Tab-separated table of C-alpha atoms in Angstrom:
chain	number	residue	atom	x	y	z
A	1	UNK	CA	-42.095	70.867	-118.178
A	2	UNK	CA	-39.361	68.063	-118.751
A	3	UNK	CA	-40.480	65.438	-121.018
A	4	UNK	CA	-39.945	63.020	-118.167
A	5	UNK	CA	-42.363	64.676	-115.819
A	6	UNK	CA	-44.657	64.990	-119.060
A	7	UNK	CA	-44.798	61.481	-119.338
A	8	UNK	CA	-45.407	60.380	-115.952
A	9	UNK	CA	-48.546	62.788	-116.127
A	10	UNK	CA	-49.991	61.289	-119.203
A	11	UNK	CA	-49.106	57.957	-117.936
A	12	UNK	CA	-51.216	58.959	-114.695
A	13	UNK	CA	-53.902	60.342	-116.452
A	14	UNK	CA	-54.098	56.930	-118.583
A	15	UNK	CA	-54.038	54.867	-115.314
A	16	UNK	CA	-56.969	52.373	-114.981
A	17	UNK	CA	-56.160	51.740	-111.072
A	18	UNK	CA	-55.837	56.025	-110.441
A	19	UNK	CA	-59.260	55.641	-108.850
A	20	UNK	CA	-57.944	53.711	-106.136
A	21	UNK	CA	-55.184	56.005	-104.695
A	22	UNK	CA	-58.624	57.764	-103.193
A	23	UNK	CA	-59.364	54.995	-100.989
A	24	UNK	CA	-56.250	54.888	-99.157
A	25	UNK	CA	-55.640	57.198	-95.674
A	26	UNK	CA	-53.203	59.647	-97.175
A	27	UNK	CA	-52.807	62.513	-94.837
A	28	UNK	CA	-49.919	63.737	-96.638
A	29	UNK	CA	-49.834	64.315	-100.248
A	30	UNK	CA	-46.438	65.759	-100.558
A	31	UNK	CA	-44.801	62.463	-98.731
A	32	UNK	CA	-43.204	60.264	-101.216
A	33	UNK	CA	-43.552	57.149	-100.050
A	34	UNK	CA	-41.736	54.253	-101.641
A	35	UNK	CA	-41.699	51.819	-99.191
A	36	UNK	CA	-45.260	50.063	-99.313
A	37	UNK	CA	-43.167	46.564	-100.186
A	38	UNK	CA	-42.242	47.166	-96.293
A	39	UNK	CA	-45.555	48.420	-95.106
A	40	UNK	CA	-48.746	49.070	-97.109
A	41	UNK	CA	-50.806	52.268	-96.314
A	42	UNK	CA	-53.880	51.736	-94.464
A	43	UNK	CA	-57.398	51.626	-96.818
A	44	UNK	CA	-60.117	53.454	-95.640
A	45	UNK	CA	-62.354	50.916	-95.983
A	46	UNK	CA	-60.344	49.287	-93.309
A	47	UNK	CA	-59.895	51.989	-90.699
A	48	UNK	CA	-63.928	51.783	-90.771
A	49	UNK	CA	-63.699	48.230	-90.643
A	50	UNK	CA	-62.127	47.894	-87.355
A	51	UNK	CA	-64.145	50.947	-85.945
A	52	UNK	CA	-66.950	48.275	-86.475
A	53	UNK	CA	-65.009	45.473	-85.292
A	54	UNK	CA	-64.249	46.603	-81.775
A	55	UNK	CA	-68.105	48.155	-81.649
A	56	UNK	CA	-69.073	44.584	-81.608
A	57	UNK	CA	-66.366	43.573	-79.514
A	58	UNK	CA	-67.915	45.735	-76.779
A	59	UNK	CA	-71.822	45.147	-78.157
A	60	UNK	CA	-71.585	41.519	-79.032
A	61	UNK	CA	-68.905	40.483	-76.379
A	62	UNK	CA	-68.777	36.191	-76.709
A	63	UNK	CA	-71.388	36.039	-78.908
A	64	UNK	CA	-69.157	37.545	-81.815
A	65	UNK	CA	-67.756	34.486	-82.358
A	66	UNK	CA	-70.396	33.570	-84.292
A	67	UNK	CA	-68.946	35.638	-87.223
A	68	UNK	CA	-66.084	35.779	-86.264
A	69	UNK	CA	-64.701	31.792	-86.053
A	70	UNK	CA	-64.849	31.662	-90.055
A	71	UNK	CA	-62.767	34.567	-90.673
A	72	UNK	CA	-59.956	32.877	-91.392
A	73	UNK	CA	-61.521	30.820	-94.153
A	74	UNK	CA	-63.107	33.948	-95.598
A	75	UNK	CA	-59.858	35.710	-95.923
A	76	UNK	CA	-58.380	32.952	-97.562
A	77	UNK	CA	-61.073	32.412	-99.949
A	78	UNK	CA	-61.081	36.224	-101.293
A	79	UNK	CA	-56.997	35.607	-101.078
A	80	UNK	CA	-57.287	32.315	-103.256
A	81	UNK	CA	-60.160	33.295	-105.707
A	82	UNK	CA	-58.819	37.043	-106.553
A	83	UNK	CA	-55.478	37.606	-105.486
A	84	UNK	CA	-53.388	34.076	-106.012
A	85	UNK	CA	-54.409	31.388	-108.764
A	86	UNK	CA	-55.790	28.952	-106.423
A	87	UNK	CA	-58.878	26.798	-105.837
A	88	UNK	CA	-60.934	27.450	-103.248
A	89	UNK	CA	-60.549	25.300	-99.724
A	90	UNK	CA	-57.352	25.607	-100.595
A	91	UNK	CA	-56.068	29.125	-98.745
A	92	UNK	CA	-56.098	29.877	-94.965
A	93	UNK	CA	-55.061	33.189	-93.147
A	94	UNK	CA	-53.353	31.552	-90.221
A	95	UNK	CA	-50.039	32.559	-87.794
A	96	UNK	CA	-47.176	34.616	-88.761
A	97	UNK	CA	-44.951	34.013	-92.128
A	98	UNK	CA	-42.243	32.014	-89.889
A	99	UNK	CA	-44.802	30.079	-88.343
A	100	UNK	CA	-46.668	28.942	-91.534
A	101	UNK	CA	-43.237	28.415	-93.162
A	102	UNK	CA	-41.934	25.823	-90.234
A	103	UNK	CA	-45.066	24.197	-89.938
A	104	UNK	CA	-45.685	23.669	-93.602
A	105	UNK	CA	-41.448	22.947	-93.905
A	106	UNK	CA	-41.885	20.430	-91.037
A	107	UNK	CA	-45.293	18.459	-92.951
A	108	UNK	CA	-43.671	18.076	-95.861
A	109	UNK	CA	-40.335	16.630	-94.806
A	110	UNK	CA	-41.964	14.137	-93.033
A	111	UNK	CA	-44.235	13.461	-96.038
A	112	UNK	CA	-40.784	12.435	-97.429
A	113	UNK	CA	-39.085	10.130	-94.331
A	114	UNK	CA	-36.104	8.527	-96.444
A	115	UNK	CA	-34.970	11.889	-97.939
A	116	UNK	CA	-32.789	13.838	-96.014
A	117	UNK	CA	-32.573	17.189	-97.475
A	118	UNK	CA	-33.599	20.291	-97.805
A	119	UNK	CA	-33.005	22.925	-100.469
A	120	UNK	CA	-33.079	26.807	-100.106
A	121	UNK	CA	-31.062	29.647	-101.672
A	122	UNK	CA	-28.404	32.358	-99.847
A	123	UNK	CA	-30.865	34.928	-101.343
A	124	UNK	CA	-34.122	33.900	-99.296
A	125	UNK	CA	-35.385	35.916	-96.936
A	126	UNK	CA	-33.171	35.732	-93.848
A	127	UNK	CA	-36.293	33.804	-91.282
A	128	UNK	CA	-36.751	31.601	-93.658
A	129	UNK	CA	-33.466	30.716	-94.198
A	130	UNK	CA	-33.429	30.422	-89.941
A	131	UNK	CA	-36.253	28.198	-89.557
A	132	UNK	CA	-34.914	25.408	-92.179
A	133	UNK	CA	-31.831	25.305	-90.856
A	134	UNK	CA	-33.375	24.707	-87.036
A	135	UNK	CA	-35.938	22.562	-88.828
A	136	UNK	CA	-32.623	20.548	-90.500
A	137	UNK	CA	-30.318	20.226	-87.325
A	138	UNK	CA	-33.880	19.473	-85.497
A	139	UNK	CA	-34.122	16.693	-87.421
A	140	UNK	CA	-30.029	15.448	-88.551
A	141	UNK	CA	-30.982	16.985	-92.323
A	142	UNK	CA	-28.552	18.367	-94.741
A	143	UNK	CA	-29.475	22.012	-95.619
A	144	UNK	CA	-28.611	22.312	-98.994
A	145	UNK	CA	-27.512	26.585	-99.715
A	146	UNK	CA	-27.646	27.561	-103.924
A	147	UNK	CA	-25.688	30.271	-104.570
A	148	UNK	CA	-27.616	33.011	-106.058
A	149	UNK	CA	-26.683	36.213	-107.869
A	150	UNK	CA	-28.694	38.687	-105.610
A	151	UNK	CA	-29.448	40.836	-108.404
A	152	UNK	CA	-31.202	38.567	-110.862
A	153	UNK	CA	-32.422	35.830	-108.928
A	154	UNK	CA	-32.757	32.224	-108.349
A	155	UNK	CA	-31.826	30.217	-111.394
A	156	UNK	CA	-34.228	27.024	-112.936
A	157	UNK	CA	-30.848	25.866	-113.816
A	158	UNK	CA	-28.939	25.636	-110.596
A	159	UNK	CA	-32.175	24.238	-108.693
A	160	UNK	CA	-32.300	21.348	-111.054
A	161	UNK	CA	-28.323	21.057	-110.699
A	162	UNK	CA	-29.214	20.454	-106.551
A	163	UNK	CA	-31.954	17.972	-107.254
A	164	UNK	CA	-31.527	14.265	-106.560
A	165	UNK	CA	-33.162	11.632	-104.628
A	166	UNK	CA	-32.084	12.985	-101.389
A	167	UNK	CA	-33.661	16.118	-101.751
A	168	UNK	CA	-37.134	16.315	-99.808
A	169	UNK	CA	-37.924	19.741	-100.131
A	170	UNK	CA	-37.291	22.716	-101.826
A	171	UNK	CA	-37.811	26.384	-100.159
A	172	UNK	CA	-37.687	29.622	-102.403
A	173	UNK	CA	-39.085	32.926	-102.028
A	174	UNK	CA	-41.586	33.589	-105.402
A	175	UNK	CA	-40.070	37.267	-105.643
A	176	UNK	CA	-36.548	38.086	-104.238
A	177	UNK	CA	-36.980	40.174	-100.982
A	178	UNK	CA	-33.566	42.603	-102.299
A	179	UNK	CA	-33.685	42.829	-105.988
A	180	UNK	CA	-37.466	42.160	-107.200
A	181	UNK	CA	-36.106	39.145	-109.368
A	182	UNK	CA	-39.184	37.051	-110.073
A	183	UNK	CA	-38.343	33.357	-109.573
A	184	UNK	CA	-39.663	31.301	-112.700
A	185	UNK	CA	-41.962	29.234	-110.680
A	186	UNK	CA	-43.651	26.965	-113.447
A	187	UNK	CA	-40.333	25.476	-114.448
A	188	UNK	CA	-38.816	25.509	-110.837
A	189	UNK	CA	-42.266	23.559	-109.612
A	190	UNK	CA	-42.085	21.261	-112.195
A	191	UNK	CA	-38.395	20.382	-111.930
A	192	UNK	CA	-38.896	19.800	-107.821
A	193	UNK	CA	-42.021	17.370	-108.728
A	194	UNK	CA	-39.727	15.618	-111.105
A	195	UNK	CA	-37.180	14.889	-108.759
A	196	UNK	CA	-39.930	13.308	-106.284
A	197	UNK	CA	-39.655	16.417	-103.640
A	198	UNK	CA	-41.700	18.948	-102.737
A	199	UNK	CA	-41.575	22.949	-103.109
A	200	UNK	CA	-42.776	25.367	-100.769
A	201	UNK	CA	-42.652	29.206	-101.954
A	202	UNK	CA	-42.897	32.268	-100.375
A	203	UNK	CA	-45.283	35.048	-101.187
A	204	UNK	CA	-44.493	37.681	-99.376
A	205	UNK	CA	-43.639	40.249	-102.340
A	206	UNK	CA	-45.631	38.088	-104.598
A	207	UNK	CA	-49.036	38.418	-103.081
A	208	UNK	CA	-50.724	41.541	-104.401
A	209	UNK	CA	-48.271	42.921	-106.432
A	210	UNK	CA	-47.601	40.173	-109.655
A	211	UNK	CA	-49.236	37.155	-110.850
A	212	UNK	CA	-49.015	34.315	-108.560
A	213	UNK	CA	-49.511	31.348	-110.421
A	214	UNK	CA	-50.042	28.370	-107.948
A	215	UNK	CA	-52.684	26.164	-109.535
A	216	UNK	CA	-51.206	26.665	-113.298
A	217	UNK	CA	-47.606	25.765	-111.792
A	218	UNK	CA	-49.466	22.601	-109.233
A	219	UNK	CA	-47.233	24.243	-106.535
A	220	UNK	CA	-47.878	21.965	-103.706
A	221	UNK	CA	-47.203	24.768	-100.848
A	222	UNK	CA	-47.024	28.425	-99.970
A	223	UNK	CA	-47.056	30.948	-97.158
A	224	UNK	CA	-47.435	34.719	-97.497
A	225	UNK	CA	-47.920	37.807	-95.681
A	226	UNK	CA	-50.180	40.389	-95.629
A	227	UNK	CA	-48.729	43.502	-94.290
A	228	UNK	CA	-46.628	44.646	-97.866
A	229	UNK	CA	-49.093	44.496	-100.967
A	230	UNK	CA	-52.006	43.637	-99.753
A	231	UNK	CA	-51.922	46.738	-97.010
A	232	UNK	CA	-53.311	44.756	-93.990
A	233	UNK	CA	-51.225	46.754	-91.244
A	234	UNK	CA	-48.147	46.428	-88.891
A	235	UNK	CA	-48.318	42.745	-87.709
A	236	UNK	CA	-51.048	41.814	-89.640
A	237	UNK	CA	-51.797	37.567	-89.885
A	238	UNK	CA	-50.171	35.542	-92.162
A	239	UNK	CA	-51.371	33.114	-94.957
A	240	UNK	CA	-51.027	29.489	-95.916
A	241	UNK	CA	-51.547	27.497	-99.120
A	242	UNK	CA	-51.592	23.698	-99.235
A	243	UNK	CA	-52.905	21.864	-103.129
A	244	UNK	CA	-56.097	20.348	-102.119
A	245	UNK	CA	-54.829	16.633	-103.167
A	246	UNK	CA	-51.831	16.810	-100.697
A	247	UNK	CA	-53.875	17.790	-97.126
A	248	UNK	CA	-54.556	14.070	-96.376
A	249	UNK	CA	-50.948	13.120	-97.126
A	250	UNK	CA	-49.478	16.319	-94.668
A	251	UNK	CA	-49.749	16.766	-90.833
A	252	UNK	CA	-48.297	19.306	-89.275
A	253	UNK	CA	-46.293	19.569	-86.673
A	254	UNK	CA	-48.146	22.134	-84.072
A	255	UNK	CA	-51.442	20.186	-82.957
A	256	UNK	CA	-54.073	23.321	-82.161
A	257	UNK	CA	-57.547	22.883	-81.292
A	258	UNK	CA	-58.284	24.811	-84.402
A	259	UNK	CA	-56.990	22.628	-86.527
A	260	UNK	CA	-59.215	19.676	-84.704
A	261	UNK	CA	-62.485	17.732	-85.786
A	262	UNK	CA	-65.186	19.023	-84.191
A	263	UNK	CA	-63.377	21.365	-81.766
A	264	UNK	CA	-65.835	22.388	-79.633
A	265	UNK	CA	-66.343	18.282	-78.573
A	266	UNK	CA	-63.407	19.202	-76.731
A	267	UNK	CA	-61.778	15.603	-77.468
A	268	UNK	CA	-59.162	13.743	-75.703
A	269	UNK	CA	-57.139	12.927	-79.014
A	270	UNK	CA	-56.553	14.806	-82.035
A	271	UNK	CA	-57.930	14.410	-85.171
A	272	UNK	CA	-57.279	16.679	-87.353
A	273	UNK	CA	-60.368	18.094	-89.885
A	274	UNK	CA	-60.050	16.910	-93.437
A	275	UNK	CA	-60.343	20.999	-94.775
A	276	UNK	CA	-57.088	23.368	-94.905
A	277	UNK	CA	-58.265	24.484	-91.333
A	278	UNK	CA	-56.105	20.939	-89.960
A	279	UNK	CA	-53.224	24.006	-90.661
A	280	UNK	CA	-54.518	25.956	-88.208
A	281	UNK	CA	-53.527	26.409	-84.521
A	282	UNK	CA	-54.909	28.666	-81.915
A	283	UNK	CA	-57.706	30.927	-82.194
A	284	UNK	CA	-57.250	33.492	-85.237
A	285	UNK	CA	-56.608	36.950	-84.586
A	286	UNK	CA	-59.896	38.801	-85.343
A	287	UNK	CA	-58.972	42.693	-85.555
A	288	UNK	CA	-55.982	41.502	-87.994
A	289	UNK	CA	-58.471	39.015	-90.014
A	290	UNK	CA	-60.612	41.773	-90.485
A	291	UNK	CA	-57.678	43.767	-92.214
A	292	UNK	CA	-56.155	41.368	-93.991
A	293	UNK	CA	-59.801	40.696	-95.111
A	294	UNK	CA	-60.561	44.612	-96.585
A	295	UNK	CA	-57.068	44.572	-97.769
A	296	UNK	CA	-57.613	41.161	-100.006
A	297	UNK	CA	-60.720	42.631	-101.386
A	298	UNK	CA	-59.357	45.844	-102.473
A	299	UNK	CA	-56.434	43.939	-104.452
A	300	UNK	CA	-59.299	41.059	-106.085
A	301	UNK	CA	-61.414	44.099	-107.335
A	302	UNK	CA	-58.702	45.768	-108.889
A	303	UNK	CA	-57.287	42.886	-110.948
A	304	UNK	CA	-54.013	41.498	-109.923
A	305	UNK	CA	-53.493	41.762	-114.035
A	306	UNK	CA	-53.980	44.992	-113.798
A	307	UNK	CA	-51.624	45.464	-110.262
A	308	UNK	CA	-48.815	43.514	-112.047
A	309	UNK	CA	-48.979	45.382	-115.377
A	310	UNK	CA	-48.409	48.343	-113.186
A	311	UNK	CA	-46.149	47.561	-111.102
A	312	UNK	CA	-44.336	46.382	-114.209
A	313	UNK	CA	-44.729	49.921	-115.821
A	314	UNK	CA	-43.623	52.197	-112.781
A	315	UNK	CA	-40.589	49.997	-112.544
A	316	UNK	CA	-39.934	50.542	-116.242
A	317	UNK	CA	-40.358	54.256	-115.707
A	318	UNK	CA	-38.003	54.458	-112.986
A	319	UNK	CA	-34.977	52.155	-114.507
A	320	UNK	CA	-35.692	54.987	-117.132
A	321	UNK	CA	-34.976	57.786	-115.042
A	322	UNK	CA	-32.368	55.834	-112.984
A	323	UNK	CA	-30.382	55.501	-116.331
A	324	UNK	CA	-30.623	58.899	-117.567
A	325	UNK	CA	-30.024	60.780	-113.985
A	326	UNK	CA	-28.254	58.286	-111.703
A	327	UNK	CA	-25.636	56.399	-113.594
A	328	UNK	CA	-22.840	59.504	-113.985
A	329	UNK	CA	-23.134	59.341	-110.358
A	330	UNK	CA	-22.306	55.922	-109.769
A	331	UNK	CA	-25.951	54.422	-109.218
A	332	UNK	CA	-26.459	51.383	-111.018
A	333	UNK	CA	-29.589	49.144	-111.086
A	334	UNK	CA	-29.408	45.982	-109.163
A	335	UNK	CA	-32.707	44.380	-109.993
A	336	UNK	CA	-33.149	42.696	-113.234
A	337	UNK	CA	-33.979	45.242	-115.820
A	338	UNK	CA	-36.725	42.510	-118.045
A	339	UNK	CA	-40.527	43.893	-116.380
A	340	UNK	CA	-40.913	40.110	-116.608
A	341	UNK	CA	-38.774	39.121	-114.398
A	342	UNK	CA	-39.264	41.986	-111.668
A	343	UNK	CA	-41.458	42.679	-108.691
A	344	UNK	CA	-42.971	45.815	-107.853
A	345	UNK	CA	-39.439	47.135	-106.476
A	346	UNK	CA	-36.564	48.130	-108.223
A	347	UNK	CA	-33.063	47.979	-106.373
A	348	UNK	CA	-30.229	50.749	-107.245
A	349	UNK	CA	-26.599	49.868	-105.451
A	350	UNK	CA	-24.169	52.637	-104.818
A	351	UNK	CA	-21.305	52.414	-101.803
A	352	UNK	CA	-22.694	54.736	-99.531
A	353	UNK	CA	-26.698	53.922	-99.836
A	354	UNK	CA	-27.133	53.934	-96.631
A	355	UNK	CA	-26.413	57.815	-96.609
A	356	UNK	CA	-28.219	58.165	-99.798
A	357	UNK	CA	-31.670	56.726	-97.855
A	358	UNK	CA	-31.299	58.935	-95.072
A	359	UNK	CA	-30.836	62.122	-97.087
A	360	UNK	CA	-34.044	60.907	-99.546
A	361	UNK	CA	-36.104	60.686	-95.720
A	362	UNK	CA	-34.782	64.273	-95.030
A	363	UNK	CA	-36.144	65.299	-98.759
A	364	UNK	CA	-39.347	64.165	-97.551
A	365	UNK	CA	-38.766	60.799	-99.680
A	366	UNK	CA	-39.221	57.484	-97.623
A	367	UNK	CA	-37.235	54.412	-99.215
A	368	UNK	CA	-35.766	51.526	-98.082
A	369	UNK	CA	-32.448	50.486	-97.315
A	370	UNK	CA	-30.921	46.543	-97.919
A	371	UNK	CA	-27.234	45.002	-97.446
A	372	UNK	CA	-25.523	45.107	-99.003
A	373	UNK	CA	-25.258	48.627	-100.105
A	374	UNK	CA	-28.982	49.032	-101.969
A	375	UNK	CA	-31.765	51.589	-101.915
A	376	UNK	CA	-34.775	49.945	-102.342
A	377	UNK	CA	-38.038	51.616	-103.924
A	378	UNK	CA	-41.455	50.038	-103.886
A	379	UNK	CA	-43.918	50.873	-105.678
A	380	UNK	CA	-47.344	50.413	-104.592
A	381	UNK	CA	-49.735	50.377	-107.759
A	382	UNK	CA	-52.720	50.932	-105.969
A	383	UNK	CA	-51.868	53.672	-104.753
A	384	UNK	CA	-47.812	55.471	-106.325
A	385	UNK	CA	-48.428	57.612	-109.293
A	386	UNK	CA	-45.952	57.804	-112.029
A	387	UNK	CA	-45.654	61.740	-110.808
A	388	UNK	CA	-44.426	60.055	-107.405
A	389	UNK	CA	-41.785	58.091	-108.700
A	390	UNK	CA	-40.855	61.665	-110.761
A	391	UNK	CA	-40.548	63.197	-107.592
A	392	UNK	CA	-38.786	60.321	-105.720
A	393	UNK	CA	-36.087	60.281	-108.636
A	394	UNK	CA	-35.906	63.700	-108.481
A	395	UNK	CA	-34.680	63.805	-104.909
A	396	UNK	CA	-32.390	61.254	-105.768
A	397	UNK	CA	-30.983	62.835	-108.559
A	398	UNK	CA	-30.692	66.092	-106.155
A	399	UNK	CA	-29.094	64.091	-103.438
A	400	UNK	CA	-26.271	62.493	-105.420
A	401	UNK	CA	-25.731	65.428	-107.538
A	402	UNK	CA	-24.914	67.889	-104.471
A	403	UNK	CA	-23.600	65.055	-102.450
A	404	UNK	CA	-26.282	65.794	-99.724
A	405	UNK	CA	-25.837	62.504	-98.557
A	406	UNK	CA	-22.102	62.970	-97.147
A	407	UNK	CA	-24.011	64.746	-94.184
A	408	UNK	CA	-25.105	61.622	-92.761
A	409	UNK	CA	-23.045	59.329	-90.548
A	410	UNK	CA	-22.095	56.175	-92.163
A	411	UNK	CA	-24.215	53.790	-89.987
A	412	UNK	CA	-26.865	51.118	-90.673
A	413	UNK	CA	-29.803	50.683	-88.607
A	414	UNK	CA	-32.504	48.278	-88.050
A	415	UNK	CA	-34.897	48.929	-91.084
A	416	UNK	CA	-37.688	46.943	-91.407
């Protein structure tokens, strides 16, 4: 036995979260799969969820709404209280990422009518990047591109450099979609409030997999998915955070009867309800709720201290093994190598990863692939084991050292 594979067994053995690979559908064992930053796997809890939920679709019929028209609020409750450092009120599941992001873009811009720009970075996530620049030549705005070093992150320093009184909001992702590169959000809120603008971060390889910390930061808005950490399935609802003492000021821009006083009055004009729900639209997606619901709860009870420490540690532990295996073959890391400042993925570049991903699938390995040039490995801590990552680096190292990966065309698909 290696030392290395030593290790990740005592480190396994020592887990406090090992309990919770159990309550995950894992039908096979020998799968590697390093890819649950893309697409959680699904918790048993809810597989027998939704069995229940479409029972009382076909028992209940109309008079399921009863439950189900506070879903939304219930998800976003668990979501504030146990996976996010929010207040409660202050969290609703609601639309898709894109959706939350241009309606919660749109509010705050014209919270600020005499400012004229918008700030983002060439790192964000590629839809987010989309919908502020429609949302800036919608409205005759300056979009305002940082240049970021894709490997470490967003800089405090060059987001204060783009502040001035122009400057009406400010649009970051929390944790870097390519390398894992934590943004420091504390110092980057705080600058942005400074300058008289408003930030708006994305949570979508934040939420469930590192500390989130909204209400210590007073970051005024956020928007998150559910699919990736928190395991709530392929298409699964989105989520929106607004600070409590900024709803009256903010009005979005897509006027849905759920996001009406007293809905069910059926009203000529809208008035939108004083609660986070004036962020809602159309009527919530039940079957996803439900998901997103069982996946929130599984995250809260296991401690998103725990989930980040972690994800911190099998990070640590594969840098380690990237170092000692990979680097002689021209792998380098391209994530930041401080736990601190990383996600629950860690990036390795090489010129010809898209080969190297499709000979770790053919291993029986399932990574990720990211321009440019990056294999991508997320790790899940509810459910990866230390002995996974062993046997995912193992493959790697096996794939490089025989050159496997030269038998695979040179081609780049979509990859979610």
């Amino acid at each position: 036995m290696t030392d290395y594979l030593r290790q990740a067994r005592d480190l396994d053995a020592a887990d406090p979260l090992a309990g919770f690979r159990d309550r995950f559908v894992i039908p096979d064992d020998h799968l590697v799969y390093l890819d649950g930053n893309s697409l959680g796997r699904l918790p048993v809890s809810t597989r027998d969820r939704l069995h229940r939920a479409i029972d009382e679709w076909g028992i209940d019929l109309i008079r399921g709404w009863d439950r189900w028209i506070t879903l939304s609020r219930e998800v976003g409750e668990v979501l504030a209280s146990g996976v996010l450092d929010a207040s409660p009120g202050e969290v609703l599941l609601s639309d898709s990422t894109s959706v939350n992001l241009y309606k919660l873009a749109a509010a705050a811009c014209d919270a600020r009518p005499d400012r004229r720009v918008i700030v983002t970075d060439d790192d964000n996530f590629p839809t987010d990047r989309y919908v502020l620049e429609g949302l800036a030549d919608a409205r005759g705005m300056e979009l305002r591109i940082l240049k970021t070093d894709i490997d470490l992150g967003i800089s405090t320093d060059a987001v204060r450099e783009a502040l001035d009184g122009d400057v009406a909001l400010v649009a970051l992702s929390h944790v870097a979609y390519r390398s894992g590169a934590i943004a420091d959000m504390m110092a980057i809120t705080a600058a942005v409030r400074d300058a008289g603008a408003l930030v708006l971060w994305d949570l979508c390889h934040s939420a469930g997999a590192v500390r989130v910390p909204l209400r210590a930061a007073g970051a005024d808005l956020a928007v998150g998915c559910t699919y990736k950490h928190l395991n709530a399935g392929p298409g699964a609802p989105a989520f929106l955070y607004v600070r409590s003492d900024l709803r009256a000021a903010l009005r979005q821009p897509i006027w849905g009867w759920f996001g009406q006083r007293n809905q069910f009055d059926m009203g000529v004009a809208y008035d939108p309800v004083e609660s986070v729900e004036r962020f809602g639209v159309g009527t919530p997606p039940v079957l996803g709720g439900y998901a997103a619901l069982e996946g929130a709860k599984l995250a809260a009870e296991a401690g998103i201290g725990r989930v980040a420490e972690k994800g911190a540690a099998l990070g640590a532990y594969a840098i380690a093994l990237a170092d000692a295996w990979l680097e002689p073959h021209g792998v380098r890391l391209a994530s930041p190598r401080d736990s601190a400042r990383r996600g629950a993925h860690v990036t390795l570049f090489h010129p010809r990863a898209w080969q190297i991903s499709q000979a770790l699938r053919a291993a029986g390995v399932l990574p990720d692939f990211r321009t440019p040039d990056r294999v991508r490995l997320g790790f899940a801590p509810l459910y990866t084991r230390f002995q996974d990552v062993y046997a995912g680096m193992t493959a790697l190292r096996e794939v490089m050292a025989t050159e496997a990966y030269l038998r695979f065309p040179e081609q780049r698909s979509r990859v979610t």
